[in-house]
Short mmCIF file of C-alpha atoms in Angstrom, two decimals:
data_model
loop_
_atom_site.label_atom_id
_atom_site.label_comp_id
_atom_site.label_asym_id
_atom_site.label_seq_id
_atom_site.Cartn_x
_atom_site.Cartn_y
_atom_site.Cartn_z
CA MET A 1 -5.81 -21.39 108.30
CA ASN A 2 -9.20 -23.00 107.84
CA ILE A 3 -8.41 -26.69 106.88
CA ARG A 4 -11.75 -27.67 106.93
CA ALA A 5 -11.77 -25.63 103.94
CA ILE A 6 -8.92 -26.35 102.22
CA ALA A 7 -9.74 -30.41 102.70
CA PRO A 8 -12.30 -30.26 100.06
CA VAL A 9 -9.86 -28.25 97.83
CA VAL A 10 -7.55 -30.38 98.34
CA ALA A 11 -8.74 -33.57 97.70
CA GLY A 12 -10.55 -32.19 94.82
CA LEU A 13 -7.59 -31.90 93.26
CA ALA A 14 -5.94 -35.19 94.10
CA VAL A 15 -8.69 -36.46 92.40
CA ALA A 16 -8.39 -34.60 89.09
CA ALA A 17 -5.49 -35.55 89.25
CA LEU A 18 -5.89 -39.40 89.74
CA ALA A 19 -8.44 -39.07 86.51
CA GLY A 20 -5.94 -37.76 84.19
CA CYS A 21 -3.70 -41.29 84.68
CA GLY A 22 -5.46 -43.37 81.81
CA SER A 23 -4.41 -46.50 81.36
CA SER A 24 -3.24 -45.58 77.24
CA ASP A 25 0.15 -45.32 76.33
CA ASP A 26 0.31 -41.34 75.73
CA SER A 27 -0.64 -40.99 80.00
CA ALA A 28 1.26 -39.16 81.60
CA ALA A 29 0.99 -41.20 84.62
CA THR A 30 4.29 -42.02 86.42
CA ALA A 31 4.64 -45.67 87.32
CA THR A 32 5.29 -47.01 91.30
CA SER A 33 7.12 -49.97 92.22
CA ALA A 34 7.72 -52.04 95.26
CA VAL A 35 10.07 -54.64 94.92
CA THR A 36 11.27 -57.24 97.79
CA VAL A 37 13.75 -59.49 97.53
CA THR A 38 14.87 -61.64 100.05
CA ARG A 39 18.21 -63.72 100.43
CA THR A 40 19.39 -66.55 102.80
CA VAL A 41 22.92 -67.29 102.93
CA THR A 42 24.53 -70.59 104.03
CA PRO A 43 28.11 -71.30 103.35
CA SER A 44 27.85 -75.07 101.16
CA ALA A 45 30.10 -77.31 103.61
CA PRO A 46 28.72 -77.59 107.22
CA SER A 47 30.97 -78.78 109.55
CA THR A 48 29.61 -80.84 112.54
CA THR A 49 31.31 -79.14 115.43
CA VAL A 50 30.83 -75.45 114.45
CA PRO A 51 27.33 -74.27 113.69
CA THR A 52 26.41 -73.16 110.19
CA PRO A 53 25.74 -69.86 110.63
CA VAL A 54 22.31 -69.11 108.64
CA VAL A 55 21.39 -65.53 108.52
CA THR A 56 18.35 -64.02 106.46
CA GLU A 57 18.44 -60.96 105.02
CA THR A 58 15.89 -58.55 103.24
CA VAL A 59 16.44 -55.76 101.01
CA THR A 60 13.10 -53.58 100.22
CA SER A 61 12.70 -50.83 97.51
CA THR A 62 10.20 -49.12 97.16
CA GLY A 63 9.29 -45.16 94.79
CA ASP A 64 8.16 -43.81 92.28
CA ALA A 65 9.63 -43.98 88.68
CA PRO A 66 11.14 -40.98 87.70
CA THR A 67 9.45 -38.46 85.61
CA ASP A 68 12.47 -36.61 84.40
CA ASP A 69 16.43 -37.22 84.65
CA SER A 70 16.63 -36.98 87.17
CA ASP A 71 17.27 -39.60 90.25
CA ASP A 72 16.87 -36.96 93.02
CA ASN A 73 13.43 -38.77 94.13
CA ALA A 74 14.58 -42.11 93.42
CA ALA A 75 14.23 -44.67 96.85
CA GLN A 76 17.33 -46.32 98.34
CA PRO A 77 17.73 -49.74 99.22
CA VAL A 78 16.66 -50.54 102.82
CA ARG A 79 18.78 -53.31 104.57
CA SER A 80 16.74 -55.08 107.62
CA ALA A 81 18.40 -55.94 110.29
CA PRO A 82 19.75 -59.59 110.27
CA THR A 83 16.48 -61.74 112.01
CA ALA A 84 16.28 -64.68 114.39
CA THR A 85 17.65 -67.00 112.25
CA SER A 86 20.78 -66.60 112.31
CA SER A 87 22.90 -68.60 114.64
CA PHE A 88 25.24 -65.27 116.52
CA VAL A 89 22.53 -64.17 118.68
CA GLY A 90 22.97 -64.92 121.39
CA HIS A 91 25.27 -64.50 125.04
CA TYR A 92 28.89 -65.07 125.53
CA GLN A 93 31.58 -64.59 128.06
CA ALA A 94 35.36 -64.06 127.93
CA HIS A 95 37.91 -63.34 130.63
CA ASP A 96 37.08 -60.02 132.05
CA ALA A 97 33.97 -59.50 128.89
CA ASP A 98 30.87 -60.17 128.56
CA MET A 99 28.60 -59.91 125.13
CA ASP A 100 25.07 -60.46 124.01
CA ILE A 101 23.91 -60.20 119.95
CA THR A 102 20.43 -59.73 119.71
CA ARG A 103 18.01 -60.54 117.00
CA ASP A 104 17.31 -56.78 116.08
CA GLY A 105 21.32 -56.30 114.72
CA THR A 106 22.09 -54.57 117.98
CA GLY A 107 23.76 -55.82 121.46
CA TRP A 108 26.07 -54.47 124.52
CA MET A 109 29.63 -55.38 124.96
CA ASP A 110 31.64 -55.35 128.36
CA LEU A 111 34.69 -55.23 128.68
CA GLY A 112 37.30 -55.01 131.26
CA ASP A 113 40.78 -55.12 132.04
CA GLY A 114 41.43 -56.47 135.90
CA ALA A 115 38.97 -55.21 138.47
CA ALA A 116 38.82 -51.30 138.16
CA ASN A 117 39.33 -51.10 134.61
CA TYR A 118 36.02 -51.43 132.46
CA GLU A 119 33.85 -50.29 129.38
CA ARG A 120 30.86 -50.87 128.66
CA TRP A 121 29.33 -50.28 124.69
CA ARG A 122 26.68 -50.64 122.77
CA THR A 123 26.99 -52.40 119.72
CA ALA A 124 25.40 -53.04 116.07
CA TRP A 125 26.36 -56.42 113.77
CA SER A 126 25.52 -57.35 110.25
CA PRO A 127 26.87 -60.59 108.33
CA SER A 128 30.00 -60.84 106.55
CA GLY A 129 30.00 -64.30 104.78
CA SER A 130 29.87 -67.04 107.32
CA SER A 131 31.47 -64.10 109.68
CA ILE A 132 30.17 -61.12 111.59
CA THR A 133 31.05 -57.52 111.58
CA ILE A 134 30.02 -55.85 115.35
CA ARG A 135 31.22 -52.28 115.21
CA LEU A 136 30.95 -50.36 118.91
CA VAL A 137 28.46 -47.98 118.49
CA ARG A 138 28.55 -45.75 122.00
CA ARG A 139 30.05 -46.42 124.84
CA ASP A 140 27.48 -45.73 127.72
CA GLU A 141 29.83 -46.90 130.88
CA LEU A 142 33.55 -46.13 131.65
CA ARG A 143 35.73 -46.85 134.76
CA GLY A 144 38.69 -46.29 135.79
CA VAL A 145 40.81 -45.93 132.37
CA GLY A 146 38.68 -48.77 130.84
CA MET A 147 40.63 -50.21 127.65
CA SER A 148 42.94 -47.39 127.65
CA GLY A 149 42.68 -46.12 124.25
CA THR A 150 42.79 -48.94 122.62
CA VAL A 151 39.21 -48.97 121.46
CA GLY A 152 36.71 -46.36 120.65
CA GLN A 153 33.04 -45.83 118.71
CA GLY A 154 33.28 -47.35 115.14
CA THR A 155 35.86 -49.83 116.43
CA THR A 156 35.19 -53.11 114.06
CA PHE A 157 35.79 -56.44 114.81
CA SER A 158 35.33 -59.41 113.08
CA ALA A 159 33.63 -62.69 114.18
CA THR A 160 33.37 -66.06 113.77
CA PHE A 161 32.91 -69.84 114.36
CA THR A 162 35.13 -71.91 115.21
CA SER A 163 35.97 -74.88 117.81
CA GLY A 164 38.64 -74.64 120.44
CA SER A 165 41.18 -77.41 121.69
CA GLN A 166 38.10 -79.01 123.72
CA GLY A 167 36.53 -79.72 120.53
CA ILE A 168 33.78 -76.81 122.05
CA THR A 169 32.46 -73.87 119.36
CA ILE A 170 33.64 -70.67 120.62
CA LEU A 171 33.21 -67.61 119.06
CA HIS A 172 36.76 -65.97 117.50
CA MET A 173 37.22 -62.33 117.49
CA THR A 174 39.68 -60.72 115.72
CA LYS A 175 40.71 -56.62 115.68
CA GLY A 176 42.72 -55.42 112.30
CA GLY A 177 43.15 -59.11 111.40
CA GLN A 178 44.72 -60.05 114.22
CA LYS A 179 43.27 -61.84 117.44
CA TYR A 180 40.96 -59.95 120.21
CA VAL A 181 39.24 -62.20 122.51
CA ASP A 182 37.23 -65.83 122.14
CA TRP A 183 34.34 -66.22 123.31
CA CYS A 184 31.74 -68.71 124.85
CA ASP A 185 27.76 -69.06 124.58
CA VAL A 186 28.01 -71.44 128.10
CA ASN A 187 24.27 -71.64 127.49
CA ARG A 188 24.43 -73.19 123.84
CA PHE A 189 27.95 -74.52 124.07
CA GLY A 190 29.98 -74.62 127.06
CA GLY A 191 32.76 -72.87 129.00
CA ALA A 192 36.26 -73.60 127.25
CA TYR A 193 39.39 -72.92 127.86
CA GLU A 194 40.14 -70.63 125.42
CA CYS A 195 37.48 -67.98 127.20
CA GLY A 196 39.61 -67.84 130.06
CA ALA A 197 38.45 -67.64 132.78
#
């Protein structure tokens, strides 16, 4: 197939199609739309000891307006990852555990049960009100029996900042509504009893 011979034909068809798009009311042109909505969420009553989570989320939708009753070509909104304004981004430690929450909505989590049993997971996280939801995406490493099957791909946790018994900010994480582990970002807030050894 000779692409050089086809290119002028395609260009000619494109020009003819665009020439038919007029500004009159009887034009058969389709409308193209682009919408970007940026929403910043901040709780209304910030605490003096616990950082106020501020998460900015951008929703973008672009696409051609449908020319018939079919929505098959309508673009779906695309949600971007949480931005650097999130106060949850950081490196956290707990007893037999480490976790990184990164700006792009991903991270990793190391969970251990003693010295011989360990799992490393890639994670995804997203804002959920004044908390975040963390989901285990893929296990990268397993030693021993790991966490003995108590976590797996798709396991979700909810995490929120709270003040520990010593007044130090901790990230309290639950699984299924039950306490799972308390994390400390020692670089920002210091270590706390709740975060273990």
